Structures are given as structure tokens and as C-alpha cells.
């Protein structure tokens, strides 16, 4: 063992010097490899389709690389992990895992510690199942309310997403396994994701989605970054020299490896020279792109001098460096699967569900429900069997199995996306909470029956669902399947009605004025039913805050519908007419809002959304006092927060700074936040650390952040529009 090896830390390594030592060690290993061995590292198999699955003993999962036993380099056992250790299509029958709620629910907690705990839980289960590279860390901003994968993303604000996403990744890696952040960058919609060109001004990109990645990478130190399917300003994510070599590896000095998304590599030399280090899911590239690129073709390119040996060495060394600093290399996966504490892990999921649910409406203190109700009617949402989850590669097969798993017959995700429920029925949890009450359930299919039962009840709880999935976007923001009409009918029969939403993101609520309360549970995960019951009956006060704006009408959003629908339609028509090879024609989406994603767009356009970013009610109330703003190098604000109500609860004071973007457009921008738990009557003085890049502009020529000069207004708010305390940030910090 060399001196470097002896001194190397066993990860996760948190400091630059430690990461440098990892790189030196990785370089030493690369020096001992021949060309064939080096090339063997820079691609991964897709076990589900791989002919080599048997040869290497791969388990069906997202990816695999055999490693190099000769040098003690472990196999890469890769799996998806946005919301738990996924088990796509139940390909590993019986292999269940704990399902977290949507990433938006984690986002709604506004709490990096809760995000870390969720990641740590996922990582511990992954390690126990012998995986060591997790495809977690969805950092894309939720630019569009209808986007299919919003449930895998954290929200619309870059500081918020960066801090929470980074914490979640750090949690995963705290188990000495590697994690990605993904999808670099601007994979904001699913429609035509493999051909669409996301167009945006470079400065605006730096101040929005790239800022989210920049912060998440600083906080989480992910071993790997996954590029996006889509193009960005004309180049595929995996071939984007400016973004990979320029921004990620250049400006940010990112030390780990850059992997492609599955089936997203399109070239050998161009991709390798742009900075892509690993081609993922070889078999999918063969199917989708007609070739594989980082195997024989790469050997040829190196032999021909088109890709230098130094570049190949860098590719391999980056993979090993990431494996080293995440701890995955020195702390190998267990020899066989080990069991985990399921109850403990489920309680982590339940904490996220409870802290992330957002109380949107609560007229006349309809909630919490009383323990003394004698007759409750529960309607819809399959609340008798479970809670909904989002579809696609993130799909967890949770403990208890899938009481509902519906095959999808159309669309690009039909082969791998299923509408799946987790076995955590809210109905059972409600019954358990009020054993003395008569609790009746009806599916809601028969609206007349639902209204009749409602009219005979003290209280009605309607569960409304919207299924969202990878590979497709919502065609409308309305609740599907006549649920709006159902709610209206039931509300007409009994005004004591609570709506519980299980949606992938924002939906329209034409019935809002007719219902007393609305609780947004997102996709609430493994213990969703229990969490919902505890929230409804006040065992815990709701404290989630919206990490994404809910528009009042589709037209308020920068893009009321997904781009590329015409191209999608044309492709489907050609297919229906017998052209089996018809492909969706490339198209562009202009991100006209630029850096002003979400709430900033609404402010600039003068739109009043249905519910603003940062909004959420509680069963108690809070007051803010004594604002102090410190504008030195590490700008921060202090304030007193008092729980003025009668029960314990958590609040999220949010610090907004008023600043202009690169084009001089002035808006409030979230720069700091903190979730604070307080008992009734309790006061705490809290510190909010401000992210100065939130009120800086990116100077593209100088390649640096420039803080906006002079005094900047600061507001402490309970949402992006409800500001309670005001002050000014001074100095040039
Ligand atoms: C998704 C990625 C995922 C990968 C592997 C792709 O379709 O976009 O998020 O990690 O598949 O399953």
C-alpha cells in the first residue's frame, strides 16, 4: 500500500484536500490498468436487457459494471433511488423497500435535516440490498406545473432545491455509497424529452437551474452527476462541452464522474471530449440510438488518437475518485443482503409525509377533526386500499406490496410505468383513530351514492388523485376522471367537507370555495395513510409549505401546455397509420421566464396564483418580531418567532431579498429559510443564513457572480407574497 493509500480517509470525504487525495489514489489505480480494463469502466450495462446478466450475476436493477477484482475495485451495483430503493416492474419479485413521499413533500418540509434523514434511510436500505451507486438527487427545478416528474423534484426555487437536494444526497452517501444528482440540466418536461431542445439565456440558466445544481453539489458532494436526455441550447446534455467541461468541471471544479441518462448517449468522440465519463445503460443506447459508444468505438477512437489516453484516464479516474470519496470503494457492499429495521425506516417516511403535507384551506377551523364524530364518510382515491405513488424509474415496490398496479396502455412510458398504490390505506388509519365512529367508504364512482352518504354524515373526507409519471406530462391541470364534479356534488350535499389531495403537483380547484378544508398530501409514501389520519385529527399540526406555485388557471403558467404536443400527435398518428418506426420530430422549448422561475414569474406578470410558493396553514399561529440583518461576508438575518396559538406546531420563516436579474427585472427572491418547531406560547430566536447568489447576477464574461450593489430590501414572509417584517441588507457582501 502506498503512502497515499495509507493516509487516505475512508469516505464519505467532506473536504477538498481529502477529495484530492482520493483523486491521487484513483490515478494510481488507473496507471496499473491496460486499455481494455480502462475502457471496461466507462460504460454500464442495463441488467434488465443485458445478455451478460447471467455471466456477471447481475440482479435486475438500473445498472451494472463488473469493477476490477484484480485491483480491488468493486462492482458498480446501480439502482434508482429518487424516493426509495426502486424495484421497477417488480423485476426483483418480493424485494420491497421503504417508499418516501414525493420529493415535493420533502421540499415542502423546507428542512434539510428531514431531507438528509430521508436520503440516509434510502442509502441504508440500498447498502443492505448490496447496491452502491444510487440514482438519487433530482435537482431539476419544477418550471412547469404539469410536468410529469415534478414529484421527483424538490421545487421551483434554486436555493431551496439546492439546499434540500444536497442534504438528501449527503444522506444517501452517509452510508458510504455513491449518489448522483440529476438530470443535468433543464430536463423540465417529459414530452419529447429525448429530442427536445431547451432554449434559455446562459446567464438565466446560471441563476436558476444551474444554481440549484451548484448548491446541491456543494452541500451533497455527490460522487456522480447524470446528464439529461434533452438538448440545451442545441447540444445534448451528454455532449455539452460548455456545461460539462465548462461549468461543471471547469468553474465548479467538480471532481466526480459524469454519467449519461439511460439511452441518452449519442456519440463517442463528441461525448467523451465534451466531458461525459460513463455511458449508462448500454443496451438501451443500442435499442434507442442504434449503437453503443463507449466500448469498441472508444477503443478505436483512442487508438486513432481522436480521444487521448489522458482523457480516457481522466474518465476512469473520475469514476474511481467518486467511488472513493463517497466511501463506496473502501467500505464494500455486504456479501449478502442484510435485513433492515422496517418500522424505523417507515417512521422516517411518515415524518416526511407529516412535515411535508400542506394545509391549503381551513375555513372555520374545520380541521383538526374532533375525536367525537359519530359518522364519517370517506370517498374516493382508493382510500380503502392505499395511497397513490408516481410512476417510472423511481417506482418503489413498498412493504405490503401494491394493492393496485395498473398497466398503462399508451404513451412513451407504457412499457415501464404503472399506476401503483402503496398499501397504507387512509381509511383504516381513520377508523383506527376514531374507533367509536361509524366510518363508511364509497369509491366515488357513483356520485349520487357519494352525495347521499355525505348528506347522512357529520363530516365527509374526499380523497382526490392525479397520477403523474416519468415519460409523460399531465395533459391538463384539472383533476382527472370527473373528480371535480364529484367533489362539487358531495359539497352540495354536506358543507362539512375536507378534500385530501394526492397529486404529483399543482391542480386546479374549481370547487375550492365550496369545501371547508383542503389538505395536500402529495404522494405520501409508505405510511401515507397513517400520516394523513394524524394530520386530519390534529395529532400533528400541518407545517408543510408549498415549494411550487399553484396557478389559478393554466394560462398563468409560462407554458400552459407542454411543448412538442403537435410533434407527439404527428408521431402517434404516423404510428397508427402503420409506420412502426415513426419518431417524434425534434422541437424547441423557449424558457421565456429565464431565471424567474415560479413565484418570480407570477410576480413579474402580476398574476395572483391560487396558492403562492411558501404558503401553508397550521393549526396554530405564529408571530415574527425583532428583525436583525447582518450584511457581512456571510449575510444572515435573525428574528424572534413566537407560537401564539394553543398547540405545538412548526413554522417556516422565509427571507426574501428584492433584487434584479441579469436583465434588470426586479423580484423578491428566496435567500434563506428555516423550519422551526415550537410549543404553544414558545418563542425562539432563529438565524436564517442568506445565500448571496440569490441576490447576485451571473457575469458571463467574467465568469463570476456579482452581488447587486447597494442596499437591498429584505422581507421575512410566511410565503412569497405574505411578508411580515421588513429591513435592508447593506454592504457589498
Ligand atoms: C431516468 C433516470 C433514471 C434512469 C435509470 C431514466 O429513464 O430519466 O432518472 O435514473 O432512467 O433508471
XYZ file of C-alpha atoms and ligand atoms in Angstrom:
745
model
C 0.000 0.000 0.000
C 1.428 3.385 -0.985
C 1.738 6.312 1.393
C -1.222 7.964 -0.282
C -3.356 4.885 0.282
C -2.404 4.651 3.917
C -3.288 8.288 4.506
C -6.497 8.231 2.519
C -9.648 8.734 4.524
C -12.454 6.219 4.339
C -15.380 8.206 2.990
C -17.587 9.975 2.732
C -14.844 12.542 2.401
C -16.108 16.054 3.046
C -13.163 18.308 2.311
C -11.263 19.335 -0.795
C -7.918 18.019 0.472
C -9.454 14.607 1.146
C -11.002 14.545 -2.315
C -7.649 15.473 -3.833
C -6.099 12.503 -2.043
C -8.858 10.291 -3.465
C -8.013 11.531 -6.959
C -4.321 10.762 -6.429
C -5.231 7.261 -5.321
C -7.536 6.816 -8.282
C -4.799 7.970 -10.676
C -2.505 5.376 -9.119
C -5.028 2.634 -9.836
C -5.556 3.815 -13.407
C -1.797 3.612 -14.017
C -1.992 -0.105 -13.304
C -4.669 -0.776 -15.955
C -4.355 -1.723 -19.587
C -6.506 -0.136 -22.285
C -9.156 -2.828 -22.196
C -9.503 -2.566 -18.434
C -9.797 1.204 -18.576
C -12.491 1.075 -21.226
C -14.411 -1.519 -19.248
C -15.159 1.140 -16.609
C -16.653 3.801 -18.790
C -19.943 2.123 -19.575
C -22.574 0.297 -17.583
C -24.967 -2.471 -18.510
C -28.729 -2.305 -18.134
C -29.337 -5.619 -16.345
C -32.985 -5.880 -17.359
C -31.952 -6.063 -21.033
C -28.414 -7.346 -20.730
C -27.292 -10.595 -22.318
C -24.439 -10.628 -19.827
C -26.765 -10.590 -16.831
C -26.167 -14.250 -16.057
C -22.433 -14.142 -16.673
C -21.949 -11.419 -14.082
C -24.755 -12.471 -11.766
C -26.448 -9.079 -12.125
C -29.656 -8.522 -10.216
C -32.377 -6.784 -12.233
C -31.750 -3.127 -11.434
C -30.842 0.070 -13.253
C -27.181 -0.552 -13.954
C -24.109 -2.675 -13.514
C -20.358 -2.569 -14.082
C -18.157 -5.527 -13.141
C -15.393 -3.478 -11.476
C -11.899 -4.941 -11.415
C -11.245 -7.535 -8.764
C -7.528 -7.617 -9.648
C -7.169 -4.104 -8.228
C -9.776 -4.454 -5.513
C -12.259 -2.249 -7.360
C -15.809 -3.331 -6.576
C -18.661 -3.901 -8.987
C -20.909 -0.905 -9.513
C -24.360 -2.070 -8.499
C -26.557 0.765 -9.616
C -30.180 1.433 -8.797
C -32.741 4.214 -8.873
C -33.430 5.936 -5.619
C -35.379 9.164 -6.007
C -37.906 8.103 -3.350
C -36.540 4.812 -2.074
C -34.730 1.782 -3.470
C -36.785 1.276 -6.606
C -37.841 -2.062 -8.000
C -39.007 -1.236 -11.478
C -41.682 -3.581 -12.835
C -41.187 -5.707 -9.738
C -38.258 -7.272 -11.587
C -36.882 -8.492 -8.273
C -40.036 -10.212 -7.073
C -40.564 -9.876 -3.358
C -37.853 -7.239 -2.969
C -39.644 -4.460 -1.159
C -38.291 -1.209 0.230
C -39.466 1.810 2.172
C -41.165 4.397 -0.036
C -40.677 8.035 0.839
C -43.330 10.550 -0.179
C -42.779 12.665 -3.303
C -39.637 14.757 -3.372
C -42.022 17.736 -3.437
C -43.184 16.645 0.027
C -39.583 16.679 1.192
C -39.326 20.086 -0.467
C -42.413 21.221 1.428
C -40.730 20.498 4.759
C -38.180 23.230 3.974
C -35.958 21.242 6.301
C -32.529 19.992 5.208
C -32.381 17.722 8.261
C -35.543 15.910 7.223
C -34.191 15.694 3.672
C -30.943 14.237 5.000
C -32.816 11.683 7.109
C -34.811 10.566 4.052
C -31.641 10.172 1.993
C -29.882 8.359 4.828
C -32.792 5.940 5.093
C -32.690 5.212 1.358
C -28.933 4.779 1.446
C -29.085 2.374 4.370
C -31.620 0.181 2.566
C -29.602 0.360 -0.636
C -26.449 -0.765 1.141
C -28.351 -3.561 2.880
C -29.521 -4.697 -0.571
C -25.921 -4.519 -1.785
C -26.313 -1.520 -4.099
C -23.515 1.021 -4.074
C -24.433 3.649 -6.696
C -27.779 5.360 -6.264
C -29.525 7.351 -8.964
C -30.986 9.823 -6.481
C -30.897 13.614 -6.277
C -33.485 15.009 -8.713
C -32.404 18.657 -8.788
C -34.290 19.943 -11.844
C -36.446 22.953 -10.999
C -40.188 22.481 -11.359
C -40.656 25.064 -14.086
C -43.997 23.745 -15.334
C -46.988 22.807 -13.158
C -47.975 19.956 -15.490
C -44.552 18.327 -15.740
C -44.643 14.565 -15.233
C -41.628 14.242 -12.958
C -42.328 17.147 -10.623
C -42.989 14.555 -7.922
C -39.322 13.513 -8.191
C -38.103 17.109 -7.932
C -37.940 19.404 -4.930
C -39.418 22.685 -6.075
C -39.107 25.811 -8.158
C -36.537 27.837 -6.232
C -32.802 27.226 -6.754
C -31.620 27.951 -3.195
C -34.347 25.808 -1.692
C -33.787 22.928 -4.132
C -30.010 23.152 -3.819
C -30.023 23.053 -0.036
C -32.601 20.287 0.363
C -31.417 18.243 -2.597
C -27.825 18.486 -1.435
C -28.828 17.380 2.060
C -30.735 14.380 0.674
C -27.706 13.318 -1.372
C -25.417 13.737 1.625
C -27.852 11.483 3.483
C -27.639 8.771 0.838
C -23.847 8.973 0.790
C -23.604 8.917 4.587
C -23.884 5.141 4.117
C -20.600 5.018 2.214
C -22.273 4.588 -1.125
C -22.311 6.844 -4.166
C -25.189 9.037 -5.304
C -25.881 11.094 -8.380
C -27.553 14.426 -8.820
C -29.652 14.517 -11.986
C -30.644 15.463 -14.702
C -28.001 17.970 -15.758
C -29.742 20.098 -16.903
C -33.171 21.533 -17.759
C -34.994 18.196 -18.021
C -38.115 20.127 -17.119
C -40.651 18.271 -19.186
C -41.230 14.682 -20.250
C -42.984 15.213 -23.575
C -40.367 14.506 -26.236
C -37.638 14.546 -23.598
C -35.200 12.714 -25.866
C -35.462 15.159 -28.743
C -36.466 18.473 -27.253
C -34.103 21.421 -27.200
C -34.412 23.528 -24.053
C -33.565 27.087 -25.021
C -32.565 29.604 -22.410
C -30.219 32.525 -21.952
C -26.925 31.336 -20.392
C -26.942 33.865 -17.582
C -30.537 32.982 -16.728
C -29.603 29.296 -16.604
C -26.732 30.049 -14.227
C -29.097 31.932 -11.926
C -31.757 29.223 -11.868
C -31.341 25.506 -12.610
C -27.559 25.622 -12.611
C -27.561 27.463 -9.302
C -29.675 24.664 -7.821
C -27.107 22.099 -9.030
C -24.204 24.253 -7.898
C -25.536 24.472 -4.344
C -26.640 20.813 -4.234
C -23.158 19.730 -5.318
C -21.502 21.937 -2.684
C -23.782 20.596 0.044
C -24.046 16.964 -1.013
C -20.733 16.281 -2.752
C -22.326 13.664 -4.994
C -19.999 11.086 -6.488
C -21.666 11.454 -9.866
C -23.739 13.810 -11.997
C -26.213 12.387 -14.517
C -26.771 14.363 -17.682
C -30.202 14.946 -19.189
C -31.886 13.396 -22.208
C -32.766 16.739 -23.732
C -30.633 19.236 -25.576
C -29.757 22.567 -24.002
C -29.329 25.394 -26.482
C -28.701 22.949 -29.305
C -26.487 20.297 -27.666
C -27.488 17.088 -25.887
C -26.856 17.173 -22.139
C -24.268 14.390 -22.548
C -22.423 16.207 -25.336
C -22.476 19.684 -23.888
C -18.881 20.829 -23.658
C -19.894 24.222 -22.272
C -21.953 22.739 -19.465
C -19.875 19.676 -18.565
C -16.312 20.806 -19.190
C -17.044 24.499 -18.896
C -19.397 24.896 -15.963
C -19.378 21.635 -14.012
C -15.768 20.517 -14.245
C -14.329 23.943 -15.002
C -15.994 26.671 -12.968
C -17.158 24.359 -10.189
C -14.102 22.059 -10.243
C -16.417 19.082 -9.838
C -14.208 16.070 -9.002
C -16.568 13.105 -9.561
C -17.838 11.437 -12.708
C -20.444 12.411 -15.247
C -22.734 9.621 -16.400
C -25.335 9.786 -19.131
C -29.005 9.111 -18.607
C -30.185 5.720 -19.848
C -30.267 5.688 -23.625
C -29.015 9.260 -23.786
C -25.553 8.798 -25.307
C -25.360 9.723 -28.975
C -21.673 9.735 -29.895
C -18.209 8.559 -28.952
C -15.682 11.328 -29.568
C -18.024 14.250 -29.194
C -19.429 12.981 -25.893
C -16.074 11.898 -24.459
C -14.446 15.181 -25.413
C -17.360 17.193 -24.026
C -16.723 15.595 -20.649
C -19.064 12.602 -20.436
C -17.244 9.947 -18.392
C -19.596 6.993 -18.493
C -22.210 5.713 -20.912
C -25.121 4.325 -18.894
C -27.437 1.510 -19.867
C -25.552 0.322 -22.970
C -28.376 -1.937 -24.121
C -30.799 0.969 -24.173
C -28.493 3.007 -26.403
C -28.346 0.035 -28.756
C -32.135 -0.004 -28.962
C -32.824 3.734 -28.966
C -29.761 5.161 -30.663
C -28.712 2.247 -32.863
C -25.241 1.800 -31.356
C -23.138 1.694 -28.234
C -20.459 4.336 -27.979
C -18.059 3.880 -25.064
C -16.921 0.300 -25.770
C -15.229 -0.805 -29.016
C -15.776 2.542 -30.656
C -13.977 4.244 -27.809
C -11.041 1.820 -28.117
C -10.857 2.699 -31.810
C -11.055 6.407 -31.055
C -8.227 6.124 -28.525
C -6.111 4.045 -30.887
C -6.700 6.596 -33.627
C -5.768 9.427 -31.292
C -9.206 11.030 -31.584
C -9.695 10.656 -27.839
C -6.427 10.959 -25.942
C -5.239 8.364 -23.460
C -5.108 11.192 -20.941
C -8.822 11.820 -21.441
C -9.646 8.126 -21.075
C -7.527 8.015 -17.916
C -9.421 11.033 -16.605
C -12.757 9.325 -17.282
C -11.758 6.247 -15.306
C -10.041 8.198 -12.581
C -13.133 10.326 -12.034
C -15.280 7.215 -11.592
C -12.838 5.810 -9.071
C -12.468 9.190 -7.352
C -16.238 9.395 -6.878
C -16.333 5.847 -5.578
C -13.507 6.700 -3.187
C -14.768 9.967 -1.754
C -18.287 8.657 -1.306
C -16.820 5.760 0.657
C -18.198 3.114 -1.723
C -14.769 1.755 -2.568
C -13.308 1.272 0.876
C -16.461 0.069 2.541
C -17.635 -2.650 0.181
C -21.261 -3.729 -0.010
C -22.133 -6.634 2.295
C -21.544 -10.098 0.866
C -25.224 -10.914 1.073
C -28.384 -8.951 1.708
C -28.939 -7.888 5.297
C -32.217 -7.057 6.949
C -33.235 -3.547 7.937
C -35.434 -2.087 10.644
C -38.552 -1.564 8.566
C -40.516 0.173 11.295
C -37.761 2.658 11.902
C -37.462 3.358 8.190
C -41.209 3.653 7.755
C -41.220 6.215 10.544
C -38.751 8.298 8.504
C -41.198 8.180 5.591
C -44.036 9.106 7.923
C -42.116 12.085 9.296
C -41.646 13.410 5.760
C -45.331 12.857 4.983
C -46.432 14.657 8.149
C -43.980 17.539 7.881
C -44.495 17.895 4.133
C -48.287 17.863 3.873
C -49.622 21.345 3.166
C -52.869 22.608 4.655
C -54.205 24.783 1.840
C -57.557 25.775 3.295
C -59.192 25.507 6.690
C -62.376 27.567 6.905
C -63.979 27.914 10.327
C -61.257 25.664 11.732
C -62.814 22.656 10.049
C -59.621 20.791 10.868
C -58.495 19.207 13.057
C -61.434 16.832 13.164
C -62.907 16.029 16.530
C -62.492 12.605 18.132
C -66.188 12.638 18.930
C -67.624 12.441 15.439
C -70.182 9.723 15.142
C -70.449 9.307 11.392
C -67.711 9.961 8.813
C -67.920 9.246 5.110
C -64.699 8.673 3.220
C -64.935 8.931 -0.542
C -62.664 8.152 -3.457
C -58.945 7.925 -4.128
C -58.906 4.172 -3.374
C -58.517 5.304 0.241
C -59.746 1.885 1.287
C -56.615 0.176 -0.040
C -53.741 2.628 -0.142
C -52.107 5.824 -1.313
C -51.008 6.733 -4.820
C -47.393 6.938 -5.985
C -45.724 8.429 -9.055
C -44.708 6.252 -11.991
C -41.448 5.443 -13.736
C -37.882 4.566 -12.808
C -38.359 5.870 -9.266
C -41.114 3.337 -8.558
C -40.604 1.663 -5.205
C -42.271 -1.665 -4.525
C -43.087 -0.873 -0.938
C -43.553 -3.162 2.041
C -47.067 -4.506 1.885
C -46.954 -4.743 -1.900
C -49.053 -2.898 -4.432
C -52.790 -3.244 -3.782
C -53.355 -1.525 -7.117
C -50.962 -1.676 -10.036
C -52.461 -0.619 -13.324
C -50.854 -1.217 -16.668
C -50.744 1.925 -18.823
C -51.695 1.196 -22.380
C -50.468 4.234 -24.204
C -47.674 6.777 -24.239
C -43.889 6.573 -24.171
C -43.784 5.230 -20.633
C -46.253 2.409 -21.210
C -43.533 -0.243 -21.106
C -42.152 0.723 -17.711
C -44.649 2.932 -15.885
C -47.509 1.539 -13.806
C -50.094 3.357 -11.745
C -49.192 1.942 -8.342
C -50.621 2.340 -4.847
C -48.725 1.718 -1.627
C -50.541 -0.397 0.941
C -51.162 2.308 3.512
C -54.929 2.821 3.440
C -56.100 6.130 4.938
C -59.482 4.555 5.612
C -58.026 2.024 8.048
C -55.952 4.725 9.722
C -59.025 6.943 10.132
C -61.053 4.039 11.554
C -58.268 3.241 13.995
C -58.143 6.886 15.078
C -61.884 7.098 15.898
C -62.897 3.572 16.930
C -66.257 4.786 18.244
C -67.340 6.374 14.975
C -69.167 4.792 12.088
C -66.864 5.269 9.109
C -68.314 4.484 5.696
C -66.466 4.346 2.399
C -67.531 4.663 -1.184
C -65.344 4.703 -4.253
C -66.869 7.857 -5.690
C -67.636 6.209 -8.996
C -71.312 6.713 -8.260
C -71.518 10.426 -7.427
C -75.194 10.166 -6.419
C -74.416 7.488 -3.863
C -71.442 9.507 -2.589
C -73.665 12.566 -2.150
C -76.305 10.522 -0.355
C -73.801 9.073 2.113
C -72.303 12.529 2.569
C -75.690 14.003 3.429
C -76.061 11.465 6.238
C -72.644 12.212 7.815
C -71.112 14.617 10.307
C -68.055 15.026 8.128
C -67.013 13.973 4.637
C -63.420 13.352 3.589
C -62.919 13.135 -0.166
C -59.644 11.774 -1.496
C -58.795 13.167 -4.929
C -55.905 11.874 -7.003
C -53.870 12.835 -10.025
C -51.384 10.232 -11.285
C -48.165 11.619 -12.712
C -45.286 9.709 -14.174
C -41.954 9.802 -15.861
C -42.175 9.852 -19.679
C -45.454 11.779 -19.809
C -46.796 15.163 -18.740
C -50.291 15.953 -17.498
C -52.485 16.975 -20.397
C -54.393 19.323 -18.121
C -54.184 20.685 -14.588
C -57.728 19.555 -13.847
C -58.244 16.534 -11.655
C -58.954 13.634 -13.991
C -61.923 11.296 -14.159
C -64.753 13.600 -13.117
C -63.352 14.185 -9.626
C -64.124 17.926 -9.765
C -67.778 17.149 -10.391
C -67.760 14.511 -7.667
C -66.399 16.985 -5.113
C -68.982 19.586 -6.160
C -71.833 17.122 -5.812
C -70.667 15.927 -2.429
C -70.073 19.501 -1.231
C -73.630 20.378 -2.208
C -74.856 17.527 -0.024
C -72.734 18.348 3.024
C -70.709 21.512 3.512
C -68.544 19.909 6.215
C -66.224 18.538 3.613
C -62.459 18.063 3.631
C -60.575 17.316 0.421
C -57.322 15.395 0.684
C -55.229 15.721 -2.470
C -52.784 13.056 -3.622
C -51.321 14.741 -6.680
C -47.991 14.923 -8.472
C -48.050 18.702 -8.279
C -50.413 21.636 -8.764
C -54.014 21.037 -9.824
C -56.903 23.427 -10.383
C -59.628 23.522 -7.737
C -62.848 24.904 -9.227
C -64.665 23.695 -6.091
C -62.366 25.443 -3.620
C -64.996 27.858 -2.261
C -67.440 25.014 -1.697
C -65.227 22.968 0.612
C -64.146 23.784 4.145
C -60.648 22.303 4.135
C -58.014 21.080 1.709
C -55.010 19.044 2.790
C -52.355 18.458 0.140
C -50.660 15.135 0.897
C -48.678 14.907 -2.397
C -47.846 11.225 -2.937
C -47.474 10.460 0.754
C -45.420 7.248 0.654
C -45.107 4.119 2.770
C -47.032 5.457 5.768
C -49.179 7.961 3.899
C -52.462 6.691 5.302
C -51.298 6.962 8.907
C -49.778 10.402 8.311
C -52.986 11.720 6.753
C -55.097 10.444 9.660
C -52.770 12.006 12.223
C -52.892 15.333 10.388
C -56.675 15.256 9.990
C -57.248 14.605 13.692
C -54.608 17.033 14.933
C -52.111 14.575 16.408
C -49.680 16.676 14.463
C -50.197 20.189 13.123
C -49.626 20.620 9.371
C -46.421 22.511 8.686
C -45.626 21.936 5.003
C -45.111 24.974 2.767
C -45.612 24.912 -0.984
C -42.314 24.531 -2.822
C -44.157 25.134 -6.100
C -46.740 27.750 -7.059
C -50.293 26.552 -7.656
C -51.697 28.562 -10.585
C -55.287 29.782 -10.587
C -55.543 28.953 -14.290
C -53.379 27.063 -16.758
C -52.826 30.306 -18.693
C -50.940 31.828 -15.767
C -48.027 29.434 -16.213
C -45.207 30.378 -18.589
C -46.265 27.437 -20.752
C -49.898 26.447 -20.240
C -49.262 23.127 -22.022
C -46.172 21.035 -22.716
C -44.139 21.930 -25.791
C -43.981 19.306 -28.528
C -47.574 18.115 -28.289
C -48.034 18.648 -32.040
C -44.939 16.565 -32.777
C -46.116 13.881 -30.373
C -49.505 13.784 -32.052
C -47.947 13.557 -35.521
C -45.754 10.658 -34.384
C -48.693 8.832 -32.862
C -50.765 9.386 -35.995
C -47.969 8.037 -38.184
C -47.683 5.002 -35.917
C -51.421 4.444 -36.021
C -51.202 4.604 -39.816
C -48.728 1.729 -39.783
C -45.330 3.426 -39.610
C -43.913 1.448 -36.689
C -40.617 3.340 -36.879
C -42.178 6.798 -36.664
C -40.274 9.021 -34.247
C -41.127 12.282 -32.648
C -39.613 15.175 -34.606
C -37.223 17.405 -32.661
C -38.660 20.633 -31.322
C -37.549 23.510 -29.128
C -38.999 24.924 -25.938
C -38.172 28.536 -25.139
C -37.825 29.104 -21.411
C -39.118 32.655 -21.637
C -39.239 33.120 -17.873
C -35.440 32.730 -17.838
C -34.143 32.895 -14.275
C -37.538 33.988 -12.979
C -38.957 30.545 -12.377
C -42.175 30.010 -10.435
C -43.145 32.690 -7.963
C -40.887 35.277 -9.625
C -42.725 34.785 -12.911
C -46.054 35.306 -11.161
C -44.784 38.496 -9.567
C -43.458 39.869 -12.847
C -46.651 39.016 -14.700
C -48.861 40.380 -11.931
C -50.671 37.044 -11.653
C -52.354 36.063 -8.391
C -51.912 32.330 -8.136
C -54.366 30.010 -6.421
C -51.725 29.367 -3.748
C -48.296 31.004 -3.731
C -44.866 29.484 -3.186
C -44.047 29.151 0.506
C -47.709 29.077 1.561
C -49.199 26.678 4.092
C -51.599 26.884 7.050
C -51.251 25.449 10.532
C -53.494 24.553 13.462
C -51.618 27.161 15.455
C -50.383 30.669 14.643
C -47.034 32.425 14.693
C -45.707 35.945 15.114
C -42.380 37.364 13.950
C -40.541 40.177 15.794
C -37.191 41.896 16.210
C -35.624 41.502 12.821
C -31.880 41.970 12.660
C -29.974 41.806 9.398
C -26.267 41.232 9.302
C -24.809 42.009 5.916
C -21.228 40.972 6.225
C -19.428 38.259 4.332
C -21.876 35.609 5.498
C -25.172 37.523 5.291
C -27.891 36.350 7.633
C -30.981 37.517 9.424
C -32.200 36.933 12.944
C -35.763 37.111 14.184
C -37.924 36.083 17.101
C -40.666 33.655 16.258
C -43.482 33.001 18.693
C -46.106 30.283 18.594
C -49.152 32.357 19.537
C -51.673 29.525 19.317
C -52.856 26.754 21.562
C -50.956 23.767 20.177
C -47.434 22.826 19.214
C -46.508 23.346 15.583
C -43.770 24.168 13.123
C -43.391 27.270 11.011
C -41.058 28.209 8.187
C -39.978 31.853 8.223
C -38.688 32.711 4.762
C -36.246 35.513 3.959
C -36.767 37.167 0.579
C -34.375 39.730 -0.870
C -35.542 42.102 -3.569
C -33.081 42.045 -6.416
C -32.905 42.215 -10.193
C -31.955 39.510 -12.662
C -29.400 39.987 -15.432
C -31.987 41.878 -17.466
C -32.823 44.236 -14.629
C -36.162 42.626 -13.744
C -36.798 43.179 -10.040
C -38.420 40.473 -7.940
C -38.374 39.059 -4.438
C -36.036 36.081 -4.266
C -35.832 33.449 -1.558
C -32.417 33.672 0.077
C -32.904 31.823 3.364
C -35.426 29.793 5.360
C -35.688 27.604 8.418
C -38.252 25.189 9.770
C -38.789 25.850 13.476
C -40.772 23.657 15.878
C -42.341 25.490 18.801
C -44.589 24.504 21.679
C -47.697 26.588 22.394
C -46.640 30.010 23.629
C -42.965 29.360 22.994
C -40.595 31.928 21.452
C -37.271 31.228 19.777
C -34.678 33.470 18.183
C -33.709 31.957 14.860
C -30.951 32.576 12.383
C -31.557 32.350 8.644
C -28.405 32.098 6.602
C -28.788 34.008 3.348
C -27.436 32.650 0.089
C -25.786 35.637 -1.563
C -26.037 34.115 -5.060
C -29.797 34.546 -4.686
C -29.285 38.296 -4.995
C -26.373 38.250 -7.390
C -26.256 38.177 -11.151
C -24.031 35.958 -13.210
C -21.436 37.858 -15.189
C -20.987 35.578 -18.172
C -17.895 37.365 -19.499
C -16.089 37.495 -16.187
C -17.464 34.051 -15.251
C -18.303 35.211 -11.762
C -21.191 36.166 -9.508
C -21.687 39.857 -8.975
C -23.697 40.817 -5.925
C -26.163 43.545 -6.626
C -24.724 46.766 -5.229
C -26.231 48.975 -2.576
C -28.983 48.393 -0.092
C -31.361 45.571 -0.892
C -34.837 45.269 0.640
C -35.375 42.175 2.780
C -38.745 40.742 3.776
C -39.491 37.935 6.185
C -42.558 36.165 4.928
C -44.904 33.282 5.518
C -44.964 32.843 1.727
C -43.531 34.571 -1.328
C -46.318 37.182 -1.136
C -47.211 37.342 2.564
C -44.423 39.446 4.048
C -44.455 40.295 7.749
C -41.187 42.039 8.629
C -39.067 44.328 6.503
C -35.488 45.508 6.569
C -32.483 46.137 4.386
C -29.357 44.290 3.551
C -26.432 46.663 3.371
C -22.832 46.372 2.310
C -21.218 44.531 -0.540
C -21.285 41.093 0.947
C -34.413 8.309 -15.955
C -33.372 8.451 -14.862
C -33.093 7.105 -14.254
C -32.647 6.154 -15.355
C -32.288 4.756 -14.877
C -34.086 7.206 -16.934
O -35.198 6.925 -17.720
O -34.547 9.538 -16.630
O -33.803 9.349 -13.878
O -32.151 7.214 -13.245
O -33.695 6.029 -16.298
O -33.394 4.066 -14.458
